[in-house]
Amino acid sequence: FAVGRAQEVLLILKRAQRSGSLPEVPIFVDGMVRAVCAVYGRNEPYVSRLLAQEIRRAPHPFYTDTIQPVTRSEDRKRVLATSPCIIVTSSGMLAGGPSLAYAQSLVQNPQDAIFLTGYQDEESPGRALLELARSEGPKELKLGPAIVPVACAFGTYGLSAHADRM
């Protein structure tokens, strides 16, 4: 159900950078999001009219000089060392994949933030992170095998994964 949500986020960020409402900070795209981005460019007849125009206009509908894919897992350290930056990756429940690797670093830094889009399963680290907002005192989160202190900002955005009839 998350297929398309990350692409929507990338288009929102791309539009915000073009309009000047978001500074041109590096935006990194990692995980399964990259593979799904590639599918859009090969299926122009099935996407929205605006995205089809983007596919015809640019070499890649989602990537720009500031929005770039992370193609190798060893590049994640470089991504985490880039500040400021935005990271868009798959596994939004923080249960595995690149999001877990990024979250283990970002969650401990008060200058960083983690924003989730959509539903977080009750048993997921993503839900546990969001529930920390209601707790008092020191905040800790189990990410993979480790329990880490939470110092970053965090929140959620409701981007529906449900399509209408069209």
PDB file of C-alpha atoms in Angstrom:
ATOM      1  CA  PHE A   1       0.000   0.000   0.000  1.00  0.00           C
ATOM      2  CA  ALA A   2       2.968   2.352   0.363  1.00  0.00           C
ATOM      3  CA  VAL A   3       3.853   2.162  -3.334  1.00  0.00           C
ATOM      4  CA  GLY A   4       3.308   5.658  -4.622  1.00  0.00           C
ATOM      5  CA  ARG A   5       3.400   7.385  -1.241  1.00  0.00           C
ATOM      6  CA  ALA A   6       7.170   7.932  -1.325  1.00  0.00           C
ATOM      7  CA  GLN A   7       6.883   9.151  -4.907  1.00  0.00           C
ATOM      8  CA  GLU A   8       4.207  11.597  -3.780  1.00  0.00           C
ATOM      9  CA  VAL A   9       6.546  12.819  -1.032  1.00  0.00           C
ATOM     10  CA  LEU A  10       9.354  13.261  -3.575  1.00  0.00           C
ATOM     11  CA  LEU A  11       7.099  15.278  -5.883  1.00  0.00           C
ATOM     12  CA  ILE A  12       5.991  17.466  -2.950  1.00  0.00           C
ATOM     13  CA  LEU A  13       9.626  18.111  -2.008  1.00  0.00           C
ATOM     14  CA  LYS A  14      10.609  18.728  -5.640  1.00  0.00           C
ATOM     15  CA  ARG A  15       7.781  21.234  -6.075  1.00  0.00           C
ATOM     16  CA  ALA A  16       8.703  22.969  -2.803  1.00  0.00           C
ATOM     17  CA  GLN A  17      12.319  23.339  -3.897  1.00  0.00           C
ATOM     18  CA  ARG A  18      11.270  24.697  -7.309  1.00  0.00           C
ATOM     19  CA  SER A  19       8.981  27.276  -5.696  1.00  0.00           C
ATOM     20  CA  GLY A  20      11.625  28.310  -3.181  1.00  0.00           C
ATOM     21  CA  SER A  21       9.555  27.328  -0.145  1.00  0.00           C
ATOM     22  CA  LEU A  22      12.124  24.611   0.668  1.00  0.00           C
ATOM     23  CA  PRO A  23      15.854  25.356   0.419  1.00  0.00           C
ATOM     24  CA  GLU A  24      17.775  23.293  -2.099  1.00  0.00           C
ATOM     25  CA  VAL A  25      19.205  20.883   0.461  1.00  0.00           C
ATOM     26  CA  PRO A  26      20.245  17.425  -0.709  1.00  0.00           C
ATOM     27  CA  ILE A  27      17.418  14.881  -0.748  1.00  0.00           C
ATOM     28  CA  PHE A  28      18.460  11.236  -0.747  1.00  0.00           C
ATOM     29  CA  VAL A  29      16.244   8.388  -1.972  1.00  0.00           C
ATOM     30  CA  ASP A  30      16.961   4.910  -0.624  1.00  0.00           C
ATOM     31  CA  GLY A  31      15.494   1.435  -0.343  1.00  0.00           C
ATOM     32  CA  MET A  32      12.665   0.000  -2.403  1.00  0.00           C
ATOM     33  CA  VAL A  33      11.614   3.580  -3.171  1.00  0.00           C
ATOM     34  CA  ARG A  34      14.325   3.678  -5.877  1.00  0.00           C
ATOM     35  CA  ALA A  35      12.992   0.617  -7.683  1.00  0.00           C
ATOM     36  CA  VAL A  36       9.451   1.940  -7.617  1.00  0.00           C
ATOM     37  CA  CYS A  37      10.613   5.329  -8.961  1.00  0.00           C
ATOM     38  CA  ALA A  38      12.074   3.539 -11.992  1.00  0.00           C
ATOM     39  CA  VAL A  39       8.732   1.881 -12.761  1.00  0.00           C
ATOM     40  CA  TYR A  40       6.975   5.231 -13.178  1.00  0.00           C
ATOM     41  CA  GLY A  41       9.288   6.379 -15.962  1.00  0.00           C
ATOM     42  CA  ARG A  42       8.582   3.206 -17.944  1.00  0.00           C
ATOM     43  CA  ASN A  43       4.795   3.476 -17.602  1.00  0.00           C
ATOM     44  CA  GLU A  44       3.910   6.977 -18.740  1.00  0.00           C
ATOM     45  CA  PRO A  45       0.414   6.036 -20.058  1.00  0.00           C
ATOM     46  CA  TYR A  46      -0.671   5.020 -16.556  1.00  0.00           C
ATOM     47  CA  VAL A  47       0.409   8.036 -14.524  1.00  0.00           C
ATOM     48  CA  SER A  48      -1.251  11.401 -13.972  1.00  0.00           C
ATOM     49  CA  ARG A  49      -1.069  13.991 -16.722  1.00  0.00           C
ATOM     50  CA  LEU A  50       1.287  16.185 -14.665  1.00  0.00           C
ATOM     51  CA  LEU A  51       3.671  13.317 -13.945  1.00  0.00           C
ATOM     52  CA  ALA A  52       3.604  12.267 -17.622  1.00  0.00           C
ATOM     53  CA  GLN A  53       4.707  15.811 -18.541  1.00  0.00           C
ATOM     54  CA  GLU A  54       7.525  15.534 -16.005  1.00  0.00           C
ATOM     55  CA  ILE A  55       8.598  12.171 -17.489  1.00  0.00           C
ATOM     56  CA  ARG A  56       8.830  13.749 -20.953  1.00  0.00           C
ATOM     57  CA  ARG A  57      10.539  16.930 -19.689  1.00  0.00           C
ATOM     58  CA  ALA A  58      13.282  15.574 -17.425  1.00  0.00           C
ATOM     59  CA  PRO A  59      15.739  12.672 -17.623  1.00  0.00           C
ATOM     60  CA  HIS A  60      14.060  11.202 -14.531  1.00  0.00           C
ATOM     61  CA  PRO A  61      10.638  12.175 -13.147  1.00  0.00           C
ATOM     62  CA  PHE A  62      11.733  12.204  -9.503  1.00  0.00           C
ATOM     63  CA  TYR A  63      15.448  12.986  -9.453  1.00  0.00           C
ATOM     64  CA  THR A  64      17.081  16.387  -9.892  1.00  0.00           C
ATOM     65  CA  ASP A  65      20.443  17.907  -9.043  1.00  0.00           C
ATOM     66  CA  THR A  66      19.375  17.937  -5.378  1.00  0.00           C
ATOM     67  CA  ILE A  67      17.244  14.741  -5.299  1.00  0.00           C
ATOM     68  CA  GLN A  68      19.493  11.720  -5.810  1.00  0.00           C
ATOM     69  CA  PRO A  69      19.267   7.951  -5.245  1.00  0.00           C
ATOM     70  CA  VAL A  70      21.480   6.155  -2.749  1.00  0.00           C
ATOM     71  CA  THR A  71      22.687   3.284  -4.884  1.00  0.00           C
ATOM     72  CA  ARG A  72      24.998   1.481  -2.449  1.00  0.00           C
ATOM     73  CA  SER A  73      24.471   0.652   1.216  1.00  0.00           C
ATOM     74  CA  GLU A  74      28.005   1.855   2.003  1.00  0.00           C
ATOM     75  CA  ASP A  75      26.914   5.371   0.901  1.00  0.00           C
ATOM     76  CA  ARG A  76      24.571   5.639   3.912  1.00  0.00           C
ATOM     77  CA  LYS A  77      27.394   6.907   6.149  1.00  0.00           C
ATOM     78  CA  ARG A  78      27.999   9.746   3.660  1.00  0.00           C
ATOM     79  CA  VAL A  79      24.270  10.510   3.653  1.00  0.00           C
ATOM     80  CA  LEU A  80      24.182  10.642   7.459  1.00  0.00           C
ATOM     81  CA  ALA A  81      27.228  12.948   7.435  1.00  0.00           C
ATOM     82  CA  THR A  82      25.460  15.396   5.096  1.00  0.00           C
ATOM     83  CA  SER A  83      23.783  18.163   7.042  1.00  0.00           C
ATOM     84  CA  PRO A  84      21.256  19.428   6.430  1.00  0.00           C
ATOM     85  CA  CYS A  85      19.579  16.848   4.215  1.00  0.00           C
ATOM     86  CA  ILE A  86      16.335  14.965   3.740  1.00  0.00           C
ATOM     87  CA  ILE A  87      16.170  11.180   3.441  1.00  0.00           C
ATOM     88  CA  VAL A  88      13.189   9.444   1.820  1.00  0.00           C
ATOM     89  CA  THR A  89      13.295   5.697   2.293  1.00  0.00           C
ATOM     90  CA  SER A  90      11.075   2.648   2.509  1.00  0.00           C
ATOM     91  CA  SER A  91       9.898   0.656   5.531  1.00  0.00           C
ATOM     92  CA  GLY A  92       8.123   3.541   7.180  1.00  0.00           C
ATOM     93  CA  MET A  93       7.366   1.500  10.296  1.00  0.00           C
ATOM     94  CA  LEU A  94      11.095   1.530  11.136  1.00  0.00           C
ATOM     95  CA  ALA A  95      11.035  -2.256  11.346  1.00  0.00           C
ATOM     96  CA  GLY A  96      13.799  -2.969   8.827  1.00  0.00           C
ATOM     97  CA  GLY A  97      15.482  -1.935   5.645  1.00  0.00           C
ATOM     98  CA  PRO A  98      17.292   1.348   5.211  1.00  0.00           C
ATOM     99  CA  SER A  99      14.878   3.228   7.478  1.00  0.00           C
ATOM    100  CA  LEU A 100      16.065   1.191  10.455  1.00  0.00           C
ATOM    101  CA  ALA A 101      19.708   1.968   9.675  1.00  0.00           C
ATOM    102  CA  TYR A 102      18.996   5.681   9.314  1.00  0.00           C
ATOM    103  CA  ALA A 103      16.699   5.833  12.354  1.00  0.00           C
ATOM    104  CA  GLN A 104      19.310   4.266  14.633  1.00  0.00           C
ATOM    105  CA  SER A 105      21.514   7.290  13.953  1.00  0.00           C
ATOM    106  CA  LEU A 106      18.948  10.067  13.528  1.00  0.00           C
ATOM    107  CA  VAL A 107      16.840   9.281  16.585  1.00  0.00           C
ATOM    108  CA  GLN A 108      19.670  10.176  18.961  1.00  0.00           C
ATOM    109  CA  ASN A 109      20.373  13.658  17.559  1.00  0.00           C
ATOM    110  CA  PRO A 110      18.235  16.609  18.732  1.00  0.00           C
ATOM    111  CA  GLN A 111      18.984  18.424  15.453  1.00  0.00           C
ATOM    112  CA  ASP A 112      17.369  15.641  13.390  1.00  0.00           C
ATOM    113  CA  ALA A 113      13.751  14.668  12.804  1.00  0.00           C
ATOM    114  CA  ILE A 114      11.906  11.568  11.645  1.00  0.00           C
ATOM    115  CA  PHE A 115       8.568  12.038   9.905  1.00  0.00           C
ATOM    116  CA  LEU A 116       6.421   9.047   9.058  1.00  0.00           C
ATOM    117  CA  THR A 117       3.682   8.952   6.441  1.00  0.00           C
ATOM    118  CA  GLY A 118       0.694   6.763   7.037  1.00  0.00           C
ATOM    119  CA  TYR A 119      -0.378   3.991   9.328  1.00  0.00           C
ATOM    120  CA  GLN A 120       2.018   2.511  11.892  1.00  0.00           C
ATOM    121  CA  ASP A 121       1.226  -1.027  13.035  1.00  0.00           C
ATOM    122  CA  GLU A 122       0.646  -1.334  16.794  1.00  0.00           C
ATOM    123  CA  GLU A 123       3.702  -3.568  17.236  1.00  0.00           C
ATOM    124  CA  SER A 124       6.054  -1.487  15.073  1.00  0.00           C
ATOM    125  CA  PRO A 125       8.913   0.745  16.200  1.00  0.00           C
ATOM    126  CA  GLY A 126       7.255   3.514  14.149  1.00  0.00           C
ATOM    127  CA  ARG A 127       4.149   3.383  16.350  1.00  0.00           C
ATOM    128  CA  ALA A 128       6.303   3.187  19.490  1.00  0.00           C
ATOM    129  CA  LEU A 129       8.134   6.326  18.365  1.00  0.00           C
ATOM    130  CA  LEU A 130       4.877   8.217  17.842  1.00  0.00           C
ATOM    131  CA  GLU A 131       3.535   7.079  21.226  1.00  0.00           C
ATOM    132  CA  LEU A 132       6.611   8.536  22.923  1.00  0.00           C
ATOM    133  CA  ALA A 133       5.078  11.967  22.307  1.00  0.00           C
ATOM    134  CA  ARG A 134       2.559  11.198  25.058  1.00  0.00           C
ATOM    135  CA  SER A 135       5.131   9.943  27.558  1.00  0.00           C
ATOM    136  CA  GLU A 136       6.953  11.903  30.255  1.00  0.00           C
ATOM    137  CA  GLY A 137      10.619  11.724  31.156  1.00  0.00           C
ATOM    138  CA  PRO A 138      13.477  10.154  29.219  1.00  0.00           C
ATOM    139  CA  LYS A 139      12.460   8.573  25.953  1.00  0.00           C
ATOM    140  CA  GLU A 140      13.906   5.337  24.597  1.00  0.00           C
ATOM    141  CA  LEU A 141      13.033   3.258  21.544  1.00  0.00           C
ATOM    142  CA  LYS A 142      13.810  -0.320  20.551  1.00  0.00           C
ATOM    143  CA  LEU A 143      15.260  -0.223  17.037  1.00  0.00           C
ATOM    144  CA  GLY A 144      16.377  -3.635  15.859  1.00  0.00           C
ATOM    145  CA  PRO A 145      18.225  -5.305  18.731  1.00  0.00           C
ATOM    146  CA  ALA A 146      19.233  -2.013  20.383  1.00  0.00           C
ATOM    147  CA  ILE A 147      17.405   0.295  22.761  1.00  0.00           C
ATOM    148  CA  VAL A 148      18.383   3.865  21.910  1.00  0.00           C
ATOM    149  CA  PRO A 149      17.663   7.207  23.566  1.00  0.00           C
ATOM    150  CA  VAL A 150      15.311   9.446  21.571  1.00  0.00           C
ATOM    151  CA  ALA A 151      16.382  13.059  21.212  1.00  0.00           C
ATOM    152  CA  CYS A 152      15.142  13.894  17.692  1.00  0.00           C
ATOM    153  CA  ALA A 153      11.889  15.537  16.731  1.00  0.00           C
ATOM    154  CA  PHE A 154       9.294  13.200  15.250  1.00  0.00           C
ATOM    155  CA  GLY A 155       5.818  13.245  13.812  1.00  0.00           C
ATOM    156  CA  THR A 156       3.498  11.895  11.179  1.00  0.00           C
ATOM    157  CA  TYR A 157       1.821  13.121   8.016  1.00  0.00           C
ATOM    158  CA  GLY A 158      -1.432  11.596   6.812  1.00  0.00           C
ATOM    159  CA  LEU A 159      -0.900  10.736   3.159  1.00  0.00           C
ATOM    160  CA  SER A 160      -3.627   8.296   2.178  1.00  0.00           C
ATOM    161  CA  ALA A 161      -2.539   5.123   0.439  1.00  0.00           C
ATOM    162  CA  HIS A 162      -6.049   4.415  -0.786  1.00  0.00           C
ATOM    163  CA  ALA A 163      -6.889   5.145  -4.390  1.00  0.00           C
ATOM    164  CA  ASP A 164     -10.250   6.303  -5.633  1.00  0.00           C
ATOM    165  CA  ARG A 165     -12.031   4.472  -8.442  1.00  0.00           C
ATOM    166  CA  MET A 166      -9.906   6.110 -11.151  1.00  0.00           C
TER     167      MET A 166
END
